[in-house]
PDB file of C-alpha atoms and ligand atoms in Angstrom:
ATOM      1  CA  UNK E1171     -13.349  -8.428  23.958  1.00 96.00           C
ATOM      2  CA  UNK E1172     -14.572  -5.766  21.263  1.00 98.00           C
ATOM      3  CA  UNK E1173     -12.114  -4.913  18.707  1.00 98.00           C
ATOM      4  CA  UNK E1174     -12.729  -1.494  17.139  1.00 98.00           C
ATOM      5  CA  UNK E1175     -10.838   0.399  14.356  1.00 98.00           C
ATOM      6  CA  UNK E1176     -11.853   4.044  13.785  1.00 98.00           C
ATOM      7  CA  UNK E1177     -11.181   5.453  10.400  1.00 98.00           C
ATOM      8  CA  UNK E1178      -7.692   3.842  10.229  1.00 98.00           C
ATOM      9  CA  UNK E1179      -5.363   4.964   7.382  1.00 98.00           C
ATOM     10  CA  UNK E1180      -1.878   3.508   6.898  1.00 98.00           C
ATOM     11  CA  UNK E1181       0.447   4.644   4.134  1.00 98.00           C
ATOM     12  CA  UNK E1182       3.659   2.775   3.791  1.00 97.00           C
ATOM     13  CA  UNK E1183       7.095   4.642   3.337  1.00 95.00           C
ATOM     14  CA  UNK E1184       7.526   5.578  -0.179  1.00 92.00           C
ATOM     15  CA  UNK E1185       4.031   4.587  -1.236  1.00 88.00           C
ATOM     16  CA  UNK E1186       1.932   7.235  -2.849  1.00 88.00           C
ATOM     17  CA  UNK E1187      -1.640   5.989  -2.047  1.00 95.00           C
ATOM     18  CA  UNK E1188      -2.488   4.825   1.351  1.00 97.00           C
ATOM     19  CA  UNK E1189      -2.729   0.888   1.849  1.00 98.00           C
ATOM     20  CA  UNK E1190      -5.598   1.333   4.330  1.00 98.00           C
ATOM     21  CA  UNK E1191      -7.766   4.625   3.843  1.00 98.00           C
ATOM     22  CA  UNK E1192     -10.137   5.674   6.472  1.00 98.00           C
ATOM     23  CA  UNK E1193     -11.338   2.009   7.348  1.00 98.00           C
ATOM     24  CA  UNK E1194     -13.751   1.868  10.275  1.00 98.00           C
ATOM     25  CA  UNK E1195     -14.886  -1.544  11.622  1.00 98.00           C
ATOM     26  CA  UNK E1196     -16.255  -3.156  15.085  1.00 98.00           C
ATOM     27  CA  UNK E1197     -16.065  -6.606  15.738  1.00 98.00           C
ATOM     28  CA  UNK E1198     -18.432  -7.701  18.837  1.00 98.00           C
ATOM     29  CA  UNK E1199     -17.226 -10.685  21.198  1.00 98.00           C
ATOM     30  CA  UNK E1200     -19.021 -13.674  20.136  1.00 98.00           C
ATOM     31  CA  UNK E1201     -18.813 -12.970  16.558  1.00 98.00           C
ATOM     32  CA  UNK E1202     -17.104 -14.465  13.778  1.00 98.00           C
ATOM     33  CA  UNK E1203     -16.300 -11.451  11.470  1.00 98.00           C
ATOM     34  CA  UNK E1204     -14.644 -12.138   8.005  1.00 98.00           C
ATOM     35  CA  UNK E1205     -12.794  -9.709   5.980  1.00 98.00           C
ATOM     36  CA  UNK E1206     -12.432 -10.100   2.212  1.00 98.00           C
ATOM     37  CA  UNK E1207     -11.134  -8.422  -0.569  1.00 98.00           C
ATOM     38  CA  UNK E1208      -8.751  -8.782  -3.849  1.00 98.00           C
ATOM     39  CA  UNK E1209      -5.036  -9.171  -3.470  1.00 97.00           C
ATOM     40  CA  UNK E1210      -3.443  -5.741  -2.427  1.00 97.00           C
ATOM     41  CA  UNK E1211      -6.764  -4.471  -1.141  1.00 98.00           C
ATOM     42  CA  UNK E1212      -5.315  -3.850   2.445  1.00 98.00           C
ATOM     43  CA  UNK E1213      -6.499  -6.833   4.481  1.00 98.00           C
ATOM     44  CA  UNK E1214      -3.025  -7.785   6.071  1.00 98.00           C
ATOM     45  CA  UNK E1215      -2.500  -3.820   6.693  1.00 98.00           C
ATOM     46  CA  UNK E1216      -5.849  -3.921   8.477  1.00 98.00           C
ATOM     47  CA  UNK E1217      -4.719  -6.556  10.558  1.00 98.00           C
ATOM     48  CA  UNK E1218      -1.260  -5.136  11.553  1.00 98.00           C
ATOM     49  CA  UNK E1219      -3.283  -1.731  12.171  1.00 98.00           C
ATOM     50  CA  UNK E1220      -5.477  -3.460  14.714  1.00 98.00           C
ATOM     51  CA  UNK E1221      -2.489  -5.248  16.304  1.00 97.00           C
ATOM     52  CA  UNK E1222      -0.407  -2.006  16.268  1.00 96.00           C
ATOM     53  CA  UNK E1223       2.432  -3.590  14.324  1.00 95.00           C
ATOM     54  CA  UNK E1224       2.197  -0.765  11.685  1.00 97.00           C
ATOM     55  CA  UNK E1225       2.155   2.592  12.119  1.00 97.00           C
ATOM     56  CA  UNK E1226      -1.299   4.700  11.708  1.00 98.00           C
ATOM     57  CA  UNK E1227      -1.221   7.820   9.849  1.00 97.00           C
ATOM     58  CA  UNK E1228      -4.826   8.411  11.316  1.00 97.00           C
ATOM     59  CA  UNK E1229      -7.249   6.648  13.354  1.00 98.00           C
ATOM     60  CA  UNK E1230      -7.670   4.824  16.420  1.00 98.00           C
ATOM     61  CA  UNK E1231      -7.780   1.443  17.570  1.00 98.00           C
ATOM     62  CA  UNK E1232      -9.492   0.253  20.661  1.00 98.00           C
ATOM     63  CA  UNK E1233      -9.521  -3.191  22.305  1.00 98.00           C
ATOM     64  CA  UNK E1234     -11.837  -3.862  24.789  1.00 96.00           C
ATOM     65  CA  UNK E1235     -12.732  -0.629  26.699  1.00 92.00           C
ATOM     66  CA  UNK E1236      -8.991   0.699  26.009  1.00 97.00           C
ATOM     67  CA  UNK E1237      -7.082   2.338  23.392  1.00 98.00           C
ATOM     68  CA  UNK E1238      -4.537   0.007  22.022  1.00 97.00           C
ATOM     69  CA  UNK E1239      -1.865   2.228  23.363  1.00 96.00           C
ATOM     70  CA  UNK E1240      -2.810   1.739  27.046  1.00 97.00           C
ATOM     71  CA  UNK E1241      -2.285  -2.147  26.613  1.00 96.00           C
ATOM     72  CA  UNK E1242       0.976  -3.577  28.189  1.00 94.00           C
ATOM     73  CA  UNK E1243       2.500  -5.959  25.740  1.00 90.00           C
ATOM     74  CA  UNK E1244       2.304  -8.932  27.991  1.00 90.00           C
ATOM     75  CA  UNK E1245      -1.237  -8.261  28.629  1.00 93.00           C
ATOM     76  CA  UNK E1246      -1.923  -7.915  25.076  1.00 94.00           C
ATOM     77  CA  UNK E1247      -0.142 -11.231  24.331  1.00 92.00           C
ATOM     78  CA  UNK E1248      -2.637 -12.803  26.706  1.00 93.00           C
ATOM     79  CA  UNK E1249      -5.689 -11.419  25.358  1.00 96.00           C
ATOM     80  CA  UNK E1250      -5.291 -11.301  21.603  1.00 97.00           C
ATOM     81  CA  UNK E1251      -4.071 -14.310  19.588  1.00 96.00           C
ATOM     82  CA  UNK E1252      -2.694 -13.644  16.118  1.00 96.00           C
ATOM     83  CA  UNK E1253      -2.035 -15.886  13.029  1.00 96.00           C
ATOM     84  CA  UNK E1254      -0.111 -13.890  10.350  1.00 94.00           C
ATOM     85  CA  UNK E1255      -0.091 -14.490   6.696  1.00 90.00           C
ATOM     86  CA  UNK E1256       3.780 -15.418   6.698  1.00 84.00           C
ATOM     87  CA  UNK E1257       5.863 -16.656   9.256  1.00 84.00           C
ATOM     88  CA  UNK E1258       9.500 -17.749   8.478  1.00 78.00           C
ATOM     89  CA  UNK E1259      10.463 -20.634  10.758  1.00 73.00           C
ATOM     90  CA  UNK E1260      13.929 -19.117  11.869  1.00 72.00           C
ATOM     91  CA  UNK E1261      15.209 -21.688  14.061  1.00 84.00           C
ATOM     92  CA  UNK E1262      14.785 -25.419  14.611  1.00 91.00           C
ATOM     93  CA  UNK E1263      11.652 -26.324  16.932  1.00 95.00           C
ATOM     94  CA  UNK E1264       9.448 -29.200  17.599  1.00 96.00           C
ATOM     95  CA  UNK E1265       5.717 -28.568  16.935  1.00 97.00           C
ATOM     96  CA  UNK E1266       4.870 -29.378  20.639  1.00 96.00           C
ATOM     97  CA  UNK E1267       7.224 -26.640  21.723  1.00 95.00           C
ATOM     98  CA  UNK E1268       5.885 -23.985  19.175  1.00 96.00           C
ATOM     99  CA  UNK E1269       2.495 -24.817  20.420  1.00 97.00           C
ATOM    100  CA  UNK E1270       3.380 -24.684  24.040  1.00 96.00           C
ATOM    101  CA  UNK E1271       4.666 -21.127  23.272  1.00 94.00           C
ATOM    102  CA  UNK E1272       0.896 -20.003  23.052  1.00 95.00           C
ATOM    103  CA  UNK E1273       1.226 -20.504  27.000  1.00 95.00           C
ATOM    104  CA  UNK E1274       4.326 -18.178  27.597  1.00 92.00           C
ATOM    105  CA  UNK E1275       2.352 -14.871  27.999  1.00 91.00           C
ATOM    106  CA  UNK E1276       0.394 -16.706  30.933  1.00 92.00           C
ATOM    107  CA  UNK E1277       3.412 -18.120  32.635  1.00 92.00           C
ATOM    108  CA  UNK E1278       5.942 -16.609  34.896  1.00 86.00           C
ATOM    109  CA  UNK E1279       8.583 -17.131  37.763  1.00 85.00           C
ATOM    110  CA  UNK E1280       5.510 -17.299  40.234  1.00 85.00           C
ATOM    111  CA  UNK E1281       3.393 -19.233  37.477  1.00 88.00           C
ATOM    112  CA  UNK E1282       5.257 -22.012  36.438  1.00 87.00           C
ATOM    113  CA  UNK E1283       3.728 -24.649  33.898  1.00 87.00           C
ATOM    114  CA  UNK E1284       0.811 -26.706  35.366  1.00 92.00           C
ATOM    115  CA  UNK E1285      -0.744 -29.843  34.347  1.00 94.00           C
ATOM    116  CA  UNK E1286      -3.707 -27.597  32.959  1.00 95.00           C
ATOM    117  CA  UNK E1287      -1.261 -25.925  30.728  1.00 95.00           C
ATOM    118  CA  UNK E1288      -0.146 -28.976  29.438  1.00 96.00           C
ATOM    119  CA  UNK E1289      -3.847 -30.155  28.794  1.00 97.00           C
ATOM    120  CA  UNK E1290      -4.543 -26.662  26.790  1.00 97.00           C
ATOM    121  CA  UNK E1291      -1.664 -27.625  24.686  1.00 97.00           C
ATOM    122  CA  UNK E1292      -2.787 -31.045  23.889  1.00 97.00           C
ATOM    123  CA  UNK E1293      -6.206 -29.966  23.195  1.00 96.00           C
ATOM    124  CA  UNK E1294      -4.961 -27.535  21.056  1.00 96.00           C
ATOM    125  CA  UNK E1295      -2.825 -30.030  19.169  1.00 97.00           C
ATOM    126  CA  UNK E1296      -5.894 -32.416  18.929  1.00 96.00           C
ATOM    127  CA  UNK E1297      -7.927 -29.489  17.657  1.00 94.00           C
ATOM    128  CA  UNK E1298      -5.835 -28.780  14.808  1.00 95.00           C
ATOM    129  CA  UNK E1299      -5.089 -32.250  14.011  1.00 94.00           C
ATOM    130  CA  UNK E1300      -1.212 -32.205  14.497  1.00 96.00           C
ATOM    131  CA  UNK E1301      -0.989 -34.262  17.758  1.00 97.00           C
ATOM    132  CA  UNK E1302       0.398 -37.143  15.419  1.00 97.00           C
ATOM    133  CA  UNK E1303       3.264 -34.747  14.407  1.00 97.00           C
ATOM    134  CA  UNK E1304       3.978 -33.125  17.938  1.00 97.00           C
ATOM    135  CA  UNK E1305       7.611 -34.282  17.951  1.00 97.00           C
ATOM    136  CA  UNK E1306       8.355 -33.218  14.494  1.00 97.00           C
ATOM    137  CA  UNK E1307      10.745 -30.439  13.528  1.00 96.00           C
ATOM    138  CA  UNK E1308       8.452 -27.662  12.368  1.00 95.00           C
ATOM    139  CA  UNK E1309      10.821 -27.032   9.605  1.00 92.00           C
ATOM    140  CA  UNK E1310       9.898 -30.504   8.149  1.00 93.00           C
ATOM    141  CA  UNK E1311       6.174 -29.797   7.728  1.00 93.00           C
ATOM    142  CA  UNK E1312       4.124 -29.158   4.822  1.00 90.00           C
ATOM    143  CA  UNK E1313       2.570 -25.737   4.344  1.00 88.00           C
ATOM    144  CA  UNK E1314      -0.665 -26.836   5.526  1.00 90.00           C
ATOM    145  CA  UNK E1315       0.421 -28.564   8.419  1.00 93.00           C
ATOM    146  CA  UNK E1316       2.516 -25.651   9.581  1.00 92.00           C
ATOM    147  CA  UNK E1317      -0.401 -23.480   9.041  1.00 92.00           C
ATOM    148  CA  UNK E1318      -2.480 -25.880  11.449  1.00 94.00           C
ATOM    149  CA  UNK E1319       0.223 -25.684  14.032  1.00 95.00           C
ATOM    150  CA  UNK E1320       0.464 -22.097  13.951  1.00 94.00           C
ATOM    151  CA  UNK E1321      -3.161 -21.820  14.569  1.00 95.00           C
ATOM    152  CA  UNK E1322      -2.999 -24.501  17.366  1.00 96.00           C
ATOM    153  CA  UNK E1323      -0.277 -22.212  18.851  1.00 97.00           C
ATOM    154  CA  UNK E1324      -2.977 -19.213  18.930  1.00 96.00           C
ATOM    155  CA  UNK E1325      -5.713 -21.498  20.530  1.00 96.00           C
ATOM    156  CA  UNK E1326      -3.175 -22.521  23.166  1.00 97.00           C
ATOM    157  CA  UNK E1327      -2.927 -18.880  24.145  1.00 96.00           C
ATOM    158  CA  UNK E1328      -6.689 -19.070  25.137  1.00 96.00           C
ATOM    159  CA  UNK E1329      -7.129 -15.407  23.662  1.00 97.00           C
ATOM    160  CA  UNK E1330     -10.229 -13.387  24.108  1.00 97.00           C
ATOM    161  CA  UNK E1331      -9.878 -12.038  20.442  1.00 98.00           C
ATOM    162  CA  UNK E1332      -8.388 -14.144  17.579  1.00 98.00           C
ATOM    163  CA  UNK E1333      -7.076 -12.567  14.323  1.00 98.00           C
ATOM    164  CA  UNK E1334      -6.281 -14.876  11.589  1.00 97.00           C
ATOM    165  CA  UNK E1335      -4.777 -13.789   8.214  1.00 97.00           C
ATOM    166  CA  UNK E1336      -5.810 -16.262   5.432  1.00 96.00           C
ATOM    167  CA  UNK E1337      -5.351 -19.242   8.034  1.00 94.00           C
ATOM    168  CA  UNK E1338      -6.799 -21.847   5.429  1.00 94.00           C
ATOM    169  CA  UNK E1339      -5.106 -20.644   2.436  1.00 92.00           C
ATOM    170  CA  UNK E1340      -3.019 -23.859   1.922  1.00 87.00           C
ATOM    171  CA  UNK E1341      -5.613 -26.312   3.673  1.00 91.00           C
ATOM    172  CA  UNK E1342      -7.332 -29.226   2.157  1.00 93.00           C
ATOM    173  CA  UNK E1343     -11.340 -29.476   2.274  1.00 95.00           C
ATOM    174  CA  UNK E1344     -11.312 -31.434   5.461  1.00 93.00           C
ATOM    175  CA  UNK E1345      -8.703 -29.458   7.414  1.00 92.00           C
ATOM    176  CA  UNK E1346     -10.421 -25.953   6.021  1.00 95.00           C
ATOM    177  CA  UNK E1347     -13.810 -27.167   7.271  1.00 94.00           C
ATOM    178  CA  UNK E1348     -12.230 -28.477  10.743  1.00 91.00           C
ATOM    179  CA  UNK E1349     -10.707 -24.902  11.300  1.00 93.00           C
ATOM    180  CA  UNK E1350     -13.875 -22.967  10.232  1.00 95.00           C
ATOM    181  CA  UNK E1351     -16.044 -24.992  12.633  1.00 95.00           C
ATOM    182  CA  UNK E1352     -13.455 -24.473  15.381  1.00 92.00           C
ATOM    183  CA  UNK E1353     -13.571 -20.665  14.776  1.00 96.00           C
ATOM    184  CA  UNK E1354     -17.372 -20.834  14.548  1.00 97.00           C
ATOM    185  CA  UNK E1355     -17.506 -22.745  17.936  1.00 94.00           C
ATOM    186  CA  UNK E1356     -15.032 -20.335  19.470  1.00 94.00           C
ATOM    187  CA  UNK E1357     -17.115 -17.290  18.616  1.00 97.00           C
ATOM    188  CA  UNK E1358     -20.323 -19.286  19.817  1.00 97.00           C
ATOM    189  CA  UNK E1359     -18.423 -19.509  23.367  1.00 94.00           C
ATOM    190  CA  UNK E1360     -17.939 -15.889  23.273  1.00 96.00           C
ATOM    191  CA  UNK E1361     -14.473 -15.251  21.398  1.00 97.00           C
ATOM    192  CA  UNK E1362     -13.941 -12.301  19.140  1.00 98.00           C
ATOM    193  CA  UNK E1363     -12.735 -13.951  15.777  1.00 98.00           C
ATOM    194  CA  UNK E1364     -11.569 -11.867  12.983  1.00 98.00           C
ATOM    195  CA  UNK E1365     -10.908 -13.938   9.991  1.00 98.00           C
ATOM    196  CA  UNK E1366      -9.132 -12.832   6.664  1.00 98.00           C
ATOM    197  CA  UNK E1367      -9.909 -14.967   3.770  1.00 97.00           C
ATOM    198  CA  UNK E1368     -10.535 -15.482   0.001  1.00 95.00           C
ATOM    199  CA  UNK E1369     -13.029 -18.280   0.512  1.00 96.00           C
ATOM    200  CA  UNK E1370     -16.269 -16.143  -0.012  1.00 96.00           C
ATOM    201  CA  UNK E1371     -18.626 -18.961   0.060  1.00 96.00           C
ATOM    202  CA  UNK E1372     -17.005 -20.434   3.536  1.00 96.00           C
ATOM    203  CA  UNK E1373     -17.204 -16.556   4.676  1.00 97.00           C
ATOM    204  CA  UNK E1374     -20.990 -16.319   3.813  1.00 97.00           C
ATOM    205  CA  UNK E1375     -21.572 -19.671   5.342  1.00 97.00           C
ATOM    206  CA  UNK E1376     -19.621 -19.101   8.741  1.00 98.00           C
ATOM    207  CA  UNK E1377     -19.485 -15.499   9.467  1.00 98.00           C
ATOM    208  CA  UNK E1378     -21.838 -13.389  11.241  1.00 98.00           C
ATOM    209  CA  UNK E1379     -20.595 -10.104   9.489  1.00 98.00           C
ATOM    210  CA  UNK E1380     -18.385  -9.469   6.501  1.00 98.00           C
ATOM    211  CA  UNK E1381     -16.415  -6.644   5.661  1.00 98.00           C
ATOM    212  CA  UNK E1382     -15.192  -6.160   2.000  1.00 98.00           C
ATOM    213  CA  UNK E1383     -12.071  -4.184   1.258  1.00 98.00           C
ATOM    214  CA  UNK E1384     -11.461  -2.688  -2.239  1.00 98.00           C
ATOM    215  CA  UNK E1385      -8.421  -0.553  -2.796  1.00 97.00           C
ATOM    216  CA  UNK E1386      -8.013   0.149   0.940  1.00 98.00           C
ATOM    217  CA  UNK E1387     -11.413   1.447   1.587  1.00 98.00           C
ATOM    218  CA  UNK E1388     -14.576  -0.397   3.084  1.00 98.00           C
ATOM    219  CA  UNK E1389     -16.560  -1.472  -0.336  1.00 98.00           C
ATOM    220  CA  UNK E1390     -19.228  -3.159   1.798  1.00 98.00           C
ATOM    221  CA  UNK E1391     -20.035  -4.160   5.271  1.00 98.00           C
ATOM    222  CA  UNK E1392     -22.887  -6.253   6.765  1.00 98.00           C
ATOM    223  CA  UNK E1393     -24.384  -9.654   7.041  1.00 98.00           C
ATOM    224  CA  UNK E1394     -23.513 -12.150   4.393  1.00 97.00           C
ATOM    225  CA  UNK E1395     -26.772 -11.606   2.742  1.00 96.00           C
ATOM    226  CA  UNK E1396     -26.357  -7.696   2.655  1.00 97.00           C
ATOM    227  CA  UNK E1397     -22.804  -7.911   1.292  1.00 97.00           C
ATOM    228  CA  UNK E1398     -23.173 -10.859  -1.224  1.00 97.00           C
ATOM    229  CA  UNK E1399     -24.697  -8.612  -3.894  1.00 97.00           C
ATOM    230  CA  UNK E1400     -23.499  -9.139  -7.539  1.00 97.00           C
ATOM    231  CA  UNK E1401     -22.659  -5.564  -8.152  1.00 97.00           C
ATOM    232  CA  UNK E1402     -20.810  -4.963  -5.146  1.00 96.00           C
ATOM    233  CA  UNK E1403     -18.672  -8.110  -5.760  1.00 97.00           C
ATOM    234  CA  UNK E1404     -18.041  -7.469  -9.646  1.00 97.00           C
ATOM    235  CA  UNK E1405     -17.193  -3.863  -8.711  1.00 97.00           C
ATOM    236  CA  UNK E1406     -14.458  -4.998  -5.927  1.00 98.00           C
ATOM    237  CA  UNK E1407     -12.948  -7.972  -8.049  1.00 97.00           C
ATOM    238  CA  UNK E1408     -13.253  -6.804 -11.278  1.00 97.00           C
ATOM    239  CA  UNK E1409     -14.878 -10.138 -12.571  1.00 97.00           C
ATOM    240  CA  UNK E1410     -18.596 -10.731 -13.331  1.00 97.00           C
ATOM    241  CA  UNK E1411     -20.448 -13.105 -10.829  1.00 98.00           C
ATOM    242  CA  UNK E1412     -23.505 -14.693  -9.956  1.00 98.00           C
ATOM    243  CA  UNK E1413     -24.984 -14.963  -6.461  1.00 98.00           C
ATOM    244  CA  UNK E1414     -26.937 -17.816  -5.625  1.00 97.00           C
ATOM    245  CA  UNK E1415     -28.476 -19.088  -2.250  1.00 96.00           C
ATOM    246  CA  UNK E1416     -26.963 -22.693  -1.603  1.00 95.00           C
ATOM    247  CA  UNK E1417     -29.630 -25.140  -1.309  1.00 95.00           C
ATOM    248  CA  UNK E1418     -27.647 -27.240   1.275  1.00 94.00           C
ATOM    249  CA  UNK E1419     -26.338 -24.541   3.340  1.00 93.00           C
ATOM    250  CA  UNK E1420     -28.891 -21.701   2.896  1.00 94.00           C
ATOM    251  CA  UNK E1421     -25.880 -19.127   2.625  1.00 95.00           C
ATOM    252  CA  UNK E1422     -25.210 -17.108  -0.639  1.00 96.00           C
ATOM    253  CA  UNK E1423     -22.666 -18.835  -2.701  1.00 96.00           C
ATOM    254  CA  UNK E1424     -20.483 -16.871  -5.499  1.00 97.00           C
ATOM    255  CA  UNK E1425     -20.219 -18.335  -8.974  1.00 97.00           C
ATOM    256  CA  UNK E1426     -17.767 -16.647 -11.195  1.00 96.00           C
ATOM    257  CA  UNK E1427     -18.935 -16.310 -14.874  1.00 96.00           C
ATOM    258  CA  UNK E1428     -16.816 -16.637 -17.738  1.00 91.00           C
TER     259      UNK E1428
HETATM  260  P1  ADP W1343      -3.850  -7.903   1.128  1.00 50.99           P
HETATM  261  O1  ADP W1343      -3.516  -8.330   2.442  1.00 50.99           O
HETATM  262  O2  ADP W1343      -5.354  -7.347   1.004  1.00 50.99           O
HETATM  263  O3  ADP W1343      -3.621  -8.432  -0.105  1.00 50.99           O
HETATM  264  P2  ADP W1343      -1.922  -5.889   1.924  1.00 50.99           P
HETATM  265  O4  ADP W1343      -2.496  -5.059   3.184  1.00 50.99           O
HETATM  266  O5  ADP W1343      -0.650  -6.734   2.132  1.00 50.99           O
HETATM  267  O6  ADP W1343      -3.076  -6.520   1.018  1.00 50.99           O
HETATM  268  O7  ADP W1343      -1.089  -4.673   0.972  1.00 50.99           O
HETATM  269  C1  ADP W1343      -2.005  -3.261   0.679  1.00 50.99           C
HETATM  270  C2  ADP W1343      -1.125  -2.497  -0.203  1.00 50.99           C
HETATM  271  O8  ADP W1343       0.121  -2.127   0.451  1.00 50.99           O
HETATM  272  C3  ADP W1343      -0.608  -3.148  -1.452  1.00 50.99           C
HETATM  273  O9  ADP W1343      -0.445  -2.555  -2.709  1.00 50.99           O
HETATM  274  C4  ADP W1343       1.014  -3.783  -0.840  1.00 50.99           C
HETATM  275  O10 ADP W1343       1.681  -3.979  -2.239  1.00 50.99           O
HETATM  276  C5  ADP W1343       1.229  -2.718  -0.090  1.00 50.99           C
HETATM  277  N1  ADP W1343       2.076  -3.105   1.099  1.00 50.99           N
HETATM  278  C6  ADP W1343       1.805  -4.021   1.980  1.00 50.99           C
HETATM  279  N2  ADP W1343       3.021  -4.173   2.680  1.00 50.99           N
HETATM  280  C7  ADP W1343       3.878  -3.128   2.489  1.00 50.99           C
HETATM  281  C8  ADP W1343       5.196  -2.665   2.940  1.00 50.99           C
HETATM  282  N3  ADP W1343       5.588  -3.265   3.963  1.00 50.99           N
HETATM  283  N4  ADP W1343       5.752  -1.759   2.305  1.00 50.99           N
HETATM  284  C9  ADP W1343       5.209  -1.029   1.106  1.00 50.99           C
HETATM  285  N5  ADP W1343       3.763  -1.399   0.743  1.00 50.99           N
HETATM  286  C10 ADP W1343       3.323  -2.478   1.369  1.00 50.99           C
HETATM  287 MG1   MG W1344      -2.548  -9.995   2.919  1.00 50.99          MG
END
């Protein structure tokens, strides 16, 4: 399912400059699309704009073949998975139950939970390496464990498109690599994956295309090689960098200079 944003502009109440300023993007099915940019550059706002959780001052979002506004909530919940940056755990809930919530949009009075639903839940727990803690209360998890549980819930949803806001920010190297490989595999199987991240090197290594935001605007868009140019990254991040091709991965890599 294609995700398209056309000239998206968002201004928060009381703010002067727009947090997102005429940003357009198109994420094709079967691609892993990364969004990069410094703190406060509008990445989370872009995600909210695409999911319809923040009002647009102008612009339009299309999901698949329809404008976002034409989607019914339940239909949207079945088709689009979202892992937001922050999510407070407001009530006590076990890991397995939270992941099972991913199935809710698929269930109903005439569609009770089946063995297949339970298998999908189990698979999501395994894929995110949280099966061991399935019976623990979510509030007792570490930041990284909680993050993996939330990714598992999104996977259990079996969405056509998945949008994730810094999902690996608190993960160790193994769990981060496992999640990136999982997202890559999901894209290869046809899912539309939009990944917001600060991990430039991993984005260059795993993503098909990259969008770089700077001050709410598109600073660059293209393949990792097109986007990873020293002058672009230095201007956006305000720090001198060197870009080299990594001998092992063959992807561009960013080395901050001192
Ligand atoms: P990023 O995710 O790239 O760090 P955000 O999209 O969260 O950036 O924020 C973009 C800009 O909008 C920042 O200047 C931020 O302070 C501001 N902002 C974000 N959310 C709100 C909000 N709810 N109200 C007012 N300003 C906000
Ligand atoms: Mg953010």
